Amino acid sequence: AQSVAQPEDQVNVAEGNPLTVKCTYSVSGNPYLFWYVQYPNRGLQFLLKYITGDNLVKGSYGFEAEFNKSQTSFHLKKPSALVSDSALYFCAVRDLGSGGSYIPTFGRGTSLIVHP
Amino acid sequence: DARVTQTPRHKVTEMGQEVTMRCQPILGHNTVFWYRQTMMQGLELLAYFRNRAPLDDSGMPKDRFSAEMPDATLATLKIQPSEPRDSAVYFCASGLTSGGSSEQFFGPGTRLTVL
């Protein structure tokens, strides 16, 4: 079965500092991994995904994520946080192995708060 | 700029009433998802359609919820009768099959309040 964990409910960071939002996953085969962002009173927006290839994936708004197979992680990062990055961030995984589902599984979300 | 649209954006109703939420997926997308979001439960998958066929509705309370795709441009989610515990934001998302590698495009949501 596929599962994903976002171990932090909330992450606080000062504007201009680097930020990391953590995501770990569990799959039986290879994963497809996704990050989405949700601003207040909006739907989720796609940020980036890892399908295959380079472990470092670059996405929208200056975000990037690193696929680490040995640690089963896909942490979201940004070198310099902006106040406007404050939002709810969701990690999602799809397992390509025999125990997987065609439908991605979403984490519970991490609230990122960037302080001026 | 192609977007998923949802109507209504807000709905306030009384317990026992029927609620219908509508979604127009992005033209050309062949998968549609319905989700419910609450503070307590987070994001829950209610239903999944591929090429208009319902493939997974295991997350949906069958006794009161129903989801359909009358045609490729319209997906509906109905609650009858509605209950206060159904109060939540309901999202529709669409995408392409692409072997499961395609991202989902979410609509703005319908905020439902059942009194």
Short mmCIF file of C-alpha atoms in Angstrom, two decimals:
data_model
loop_
_atom_site.label_atom_id
_atom_site.label_comp_id
_atom_site.label_asym_id
_atom_site.label_seq_id
_atom_site.Cartn_x
_atom_site.Cartn_y
_atom_site.Cartn_z
CA ALA A 1 0.00 0.00 0.00
CA GLN A 2 1.14 3.55 -0.66
CA SER A 3 1.32 6.14 2.08
CA VAL A 4 2.83 9.53 2.67
CA ALA A 5 3.70 11.39 5.85
CA GLN A 6 4.24 15.06 6.48
CA PRO A 7 5.70 15.00 9.99
CA GLU A 8 5.26 18.71 10.72
CA ASP A 9 1.84 20.31 11.01
CA GLN A 10 3.43 23.75 10.87
CA VAL A 11 6.74 25.23 9.80
CA ASN A 12 7.79 28.73 10.77
CA VAL A 13 10.57 30.56 8.98
CA ALA A 14 11.76 34.15 8.72
CA GLU A 15 11.55 35.92 5.39
CA GLY A 16 14.77 35.56 3.46
CA ASN A 17 15.77 32.34 5.21
CA PRO A 18 15.79 28.97 3.50
CA LEU A 19 12.76 26.77 4.05
CA THR A 20 12.19 23.03 4.08
CA VAL A 21 8.87 21.21 4.22
CA LYS A 22 9.34 17.52 4.88
CA CYS A 23 7.69 14.55 3.19
CA THR A 24 8.39 10.85 3.54
CA TYR A 25 6.66 8.08 1.68
CA SER A 26 6.15 4.33 1.66
CA VAL A 27 5.67 2.32 -1.53
CA SER A 28 6.21 -1.22 -2.73
CA GLY A 29 7.66 -0.20 -6.10
CA ASN A 30 8.90 3.04 -7.58
CA PRO A 31 7.05 6.24 -6.70
CA TYR A 32 5.60 9.16 -8.49
CA LEU A 33 5.80 12.12 -6.09
CA PHE A 34 4.01 15.47 -6.17
CA TRP A 35 3.90 18.73 -4.24
CA TYR A 36 0.89 21.03 -4.21
CA VAL A 37 0.26 24.37 -2.54
CA GLN A 38 -3.05 25.72 -1.24
CA TYR A 39 -3.51 29.40 -0.55
CA PRO A 40 -6.40 30.50 1.70
CA ASN A 41 -9.83 29.94 0.17
CA ARG A 42 -8.34 28.44 -2.98
CA GLY A 43 -7.97 25.01 -4.51
CA LEU A 44 -4.70 23.12 -4.53
CA GLN A 45 -2.15 24.16 -7.15
CA PHE A 46 0.50 21.88 -8.59
CA LEU A 47 4.09 22.88 -7.74
CA LEU A 48 6.33 20.09 -9.00
CA LYS A 49 6.64 16.35 -9.46
CA TYR A 50 9.22 13.59 -9.58
CA ILE A 51 8.59 10.88 -12.13
CA THR A 52 12.06 9.68 -13.10
CA GLY A 53 15.49 11.03 -13.86
CA ASP A 54 17.28 13.78 -11.99
CA ASN A 55 16.68 13.55 -8.24
CA LEU A 56 16.49 17.35 -7.94
CA VAL A 57 13.25 18.67 -9.35
CA LYS A 58 12.60 22.35 -9.93
CA GLY A 59 9.11 23.76 -9.89
CA SER A 60 7.02 26.89 -9.74
CA TYR A 61 7.73 30.00 -7.65
CA GLY A 62 11.37 29.04 -7.03
CA PHE A 63 10.58 25.82 -5.19
CA GLU A 64 12.53 22.61 -5.63
CA ALA A 65 12.43 19.14 -4.14
CA GLU A 66 14.96 16.35 -3.83
CA PHE A 67 14.02 12.73 -4.30
CA ASN A 68 16.01 10.55 -1.90
CA LYS A 69 15.28 6.89 -2.48
CA SER A 70 17.37 5.57 0.39
CA GLN A 71 15.61 7.81 2.88
CA THR A 72 12.24 7.56 1.10
CA SER A 73 11.92 11.31 1.26
CA PHE A 74 10.87 14.10 -1.05
CA HIS A 75 11.42 17.33 0.91
CA LEU A 76 10.31 20.65 -0.55
CA LYS A 77 12.84 23.48 -0.39
CA LYS A 78 13.32 27.10 -1.29
CA PRO A 79 16.56 29.06 -0.80
CA SER A 80 14.91 32.28 0.33
CA ALA A 81 11.39 32.37 1.76
CA LEU A 82 8.86 35.10 0.98
CA VAL A 83 5.91 36.15 3.13
CA SER A 84 3.74 35.31 0.15
CA ASP A 85 4.89 31.67 0.39
CA SER A 86 2.76 31.31 3.51
CA ALA A 87 0.24 28.60 2.64
CA LEU A 88 -0.68 24.96 3.15
CA TYR A 89 1.59 22.47 1.36
CA PHE A 90 0.62 18.93 0.41
CA CYS A 91 2.83 16.05 -0.63
CA ALA A 92 1.30 13.19 -2.65
CA VAL A 93 2.58 9.79 -3.77
CA ARG A 94 1.58 7.15 -6.26
CA ASP A 95 3.07 3.66 -6.01
CA LEU A 96 3.98 2.03 -9.30
CA GLY A 97 4.42 -1.31 -7.56
CA SER A 98 1.90 -4.08 -7.20
CA GLY A 99 0.57 -2.61 -3.96
CA GLY A 100 -0.12 0.78 -5.45
CA SER A 101 -3.21 2.63 -6.53
CA TYR A 102 -3.74 4.62 -9.67
CA ILE A 103 -4.98 7.40 -7.42
CA PRO A 104 -2.33 9.42 -5.56
CA THR A 105 -2.42 9.50 -1.77
CA PHE A 106 -2.15 12.96 -0.21
CA GLY A 107 -0.49 13.85 3.07
CA ARG A 108 -2.31 15.83 5.73
CA GLY A 109 -0.59 19.03 4.76
CA THR A 110 1.95 21.33 6.38
CA SER A 111 1.15 24.94 7.15
CA LEU A 112 4.09 27.17 6.22
CA ILE A 113 4.22 30.53 7.95
CA VAL A 114 6.83 33.02 6.78
CA HIS A 115 7.38 35.89 9.20
CA PRO A 116 8.42 39.34 7.94
CA ASP B 1 -5.96 29.76 -19.41
CA ALA B 2 -7.83 26.46 -18.89
CA ARG B 3 -9.30 25.98 -15.43
CA VAL B 4 -11.57 23.66 -13.54
CA THR B 5 -14.77 25.46 -12.60
CA GLN B 6 -17.10 24.60 -9.74
CA THR B 7 -20.55 25.86 -8.86
CA PRO B 8 -21.80 27.04 -6.52
CA ARG B 9 -18.81 28.51 -4.69
CA HIS B 10 -20.76 28.72 -1.46
CA LYS B 11 -23.85 26.87 -0.30
CA VAL B 12 -25.75 27.19 2.96
CA THR B 13 -28.60 24.77 3.45
CA GLU B 14 -30.64 23.14 6.16
CA MET B 15 -30.30 19.60 7.33
CA GLY B 16 -32.31 17.20 5.21
CA GLN B 17 -32.12 19.24 2.02
CA GLU B 18 -30.60 17.99 -1.21
CA VAL B 19 -27.33 19.56 -2.32
CA THR B 20 -25.92 19.36 -5.83
CA MET B 21 -22.41 20.50 -6.65
CA ARG B 22 -21.19 20.81 -10.22
CA CYS B 23 -17.79 20.68 -11.82
CA GLN B 24 -16.57 21.42 -15.31
CA PRO B 25 -13.23 19.70 -15.89
CA ILE B 26 -10.59 21.09 -18.20
CA LEU B 27 -11.42 20.28 -21.80
CA GLY B 28 -9.53 17.18 -22.91
CA HIS B 29 -8.90 15.84 -19.43
CA ASN B 30 -10.16 12.29 -18.97
CA THR B 31 -9.92 11.87 -15.19
CA VAL B 32 -12.05 13.59 -12.56
CA PHE B 33 -11.67 13.44 -8.80
CA TRP B 34 -13.96 14.64 -6.01
CA TYR B 35 -12.39 15.50 -2.64
CA ARG B 36 -13.70 16.77 0.67
CA GLN B 37 -11.54 18.93 2.92
CA THR B 38 -12.12 19.53 6.63
CA MET B 39 -9.84 20.66 9.42
CA MET B 40 -10.24 17.37 11.25
CA GLN B 41 -9.90 14.89 8.40
CA GLY B 42 -7.80 16.83 5.94
CA LEU B 43 -8.24 16.02 2.24
CA GLU B 44 -10.39 12.93 1.60
CA LEU B 45 -10.99 11.32 -1.77
CA LEU B 46 -14.68 10.74 -2.41
CA ALA B 47 -14.83 9.59 -6.04
CA TYR B 48 -12.68 9.02 -9.13
CA PHE B 49 -13.78 8.85 -12.75
CA ARG B 50 -11.80 7.89 -15.81
CA ASN B 51 -13.33 8.46 -19.25
CA ARG B 52 -16.60 9.23 -17.41
CA ALA B 53 -16.71 5.79 -15.76
CA PRO B 54 -16.72 5.68 -11.95
CA LEU B 55 -13.70 3.62 -10.91
CA ASP B 56 -13.45 4.35 -7.21
CA ASP B 57 -16.05 5.69 -4.81
CA SER B 58 -14.91 3.78 -1.76
CA GLY B 59 -14.44 6.98 0.21
CA MET B 60 -17.97 8.15 -0.35
CA PRO B 61 -20.86 7.50 2.08
CA LYS B 62 -23.08 5.52 -0.27
CA ASP B 63 -26.31 6.03 1.60
CA ARG B 64 -26.46 9.76 0.97
CA PHE B 65 -23.79 10.69 -1.57
CA SER B 66 -23.77 10.06 -5.30
CA ALA B 67 -21.42 11.15 -8.06
CA GLU B 68 -22.02 11.11 -11.79
CA MET B 69 -20.58 12.34 -15.09
CA PRO B 70 -23.50 12.89 -17.44
CA ASP B 71 -21.06 13.99 -20.13
CA ALA B 72 -17.39 14.83 -20.52
CA THR B 73 -17.93 18.47 -19.57
CA LEU B 74 -19.90 17.96 -16.36
CA ALA B 75 -19.38 16.08 -13.12
CA THR B 76 -21.88 16.25 -10.28
CA LEU B 77 -21.79 15.38 -6.60
CA LYS B 78 -25.09 15.09 -4.78
CA ILE B 79 -25.89 14.78 -1.10
CA GLN B 80 -29.40 13.69 -0.15
CA PRO B 81 -30.31 14.21 2.61
CA SER B 82 -27.60 16.55 3.84
CA GLU B 83 -26.42 16.52 7.46
CA PRO B 84 -24.42 19.05 9.52
CA ARG B 85 -21.39 16.71 9.45
CA ASP B 86 -21.28 17.17 5.66
CA SER B 87 -20.16 20.77 6.17
CA ALA B 88 -16.82 21.03 4.40
CA VAL B 89 -15.13 22.34 1.28
CA TYR B 90 -15.64 20.07 -1.71
CA PHE B 91 -13.06 20.12 -4.47
CA CYS B 92 -13.18 18.77 -7.97
CA ALA B 93 -9.94 18.07 -9.83
CA SER B 94 -9.23 16.88 -13.35
CA GLY B 95 -6.22 15.46 -15.13
CA LEU B 96 -4.92 13.14 -17.81
CA THR B 97 -4.36 9.42 -17.48
CA SER B 98 -0.68 9.51 -18.56
CA GLY B 99 0.09 6.33 -16.64
CA GLY B 100 -0.58 8.11 -13.38
CA SER B 101 2.23 10.61 -13.81
CA SER B 102 -0.05 13.54 -14.56
CA GLU B 103 -0.71 16.17 -11.94
CA GLN B 104 -4.23 17.15 -10.95
CA PHE B 105 -5.80 20.51 -11.61
CA PHE B 106 -8.09 21.59 -8.80
CA GLY B 107 -11.13 23.81 -8.95
CA PRO B 108 -11.74 26.60 -6.44
CA GLY B 109 -14.06 24.46 -4.33
CA THR B 110 -17.61 24.61 -3.01
CA ARG B 111 -17.88 25.62 0.63
CA LEU B 112 -20.89 23.79 2.04
CA THR B 113 -22.54 24.67 5.33
CA VAL B 114 -25.36 22.47 6.55
CA LEU B 115 -27.32 23.97 9.45
#
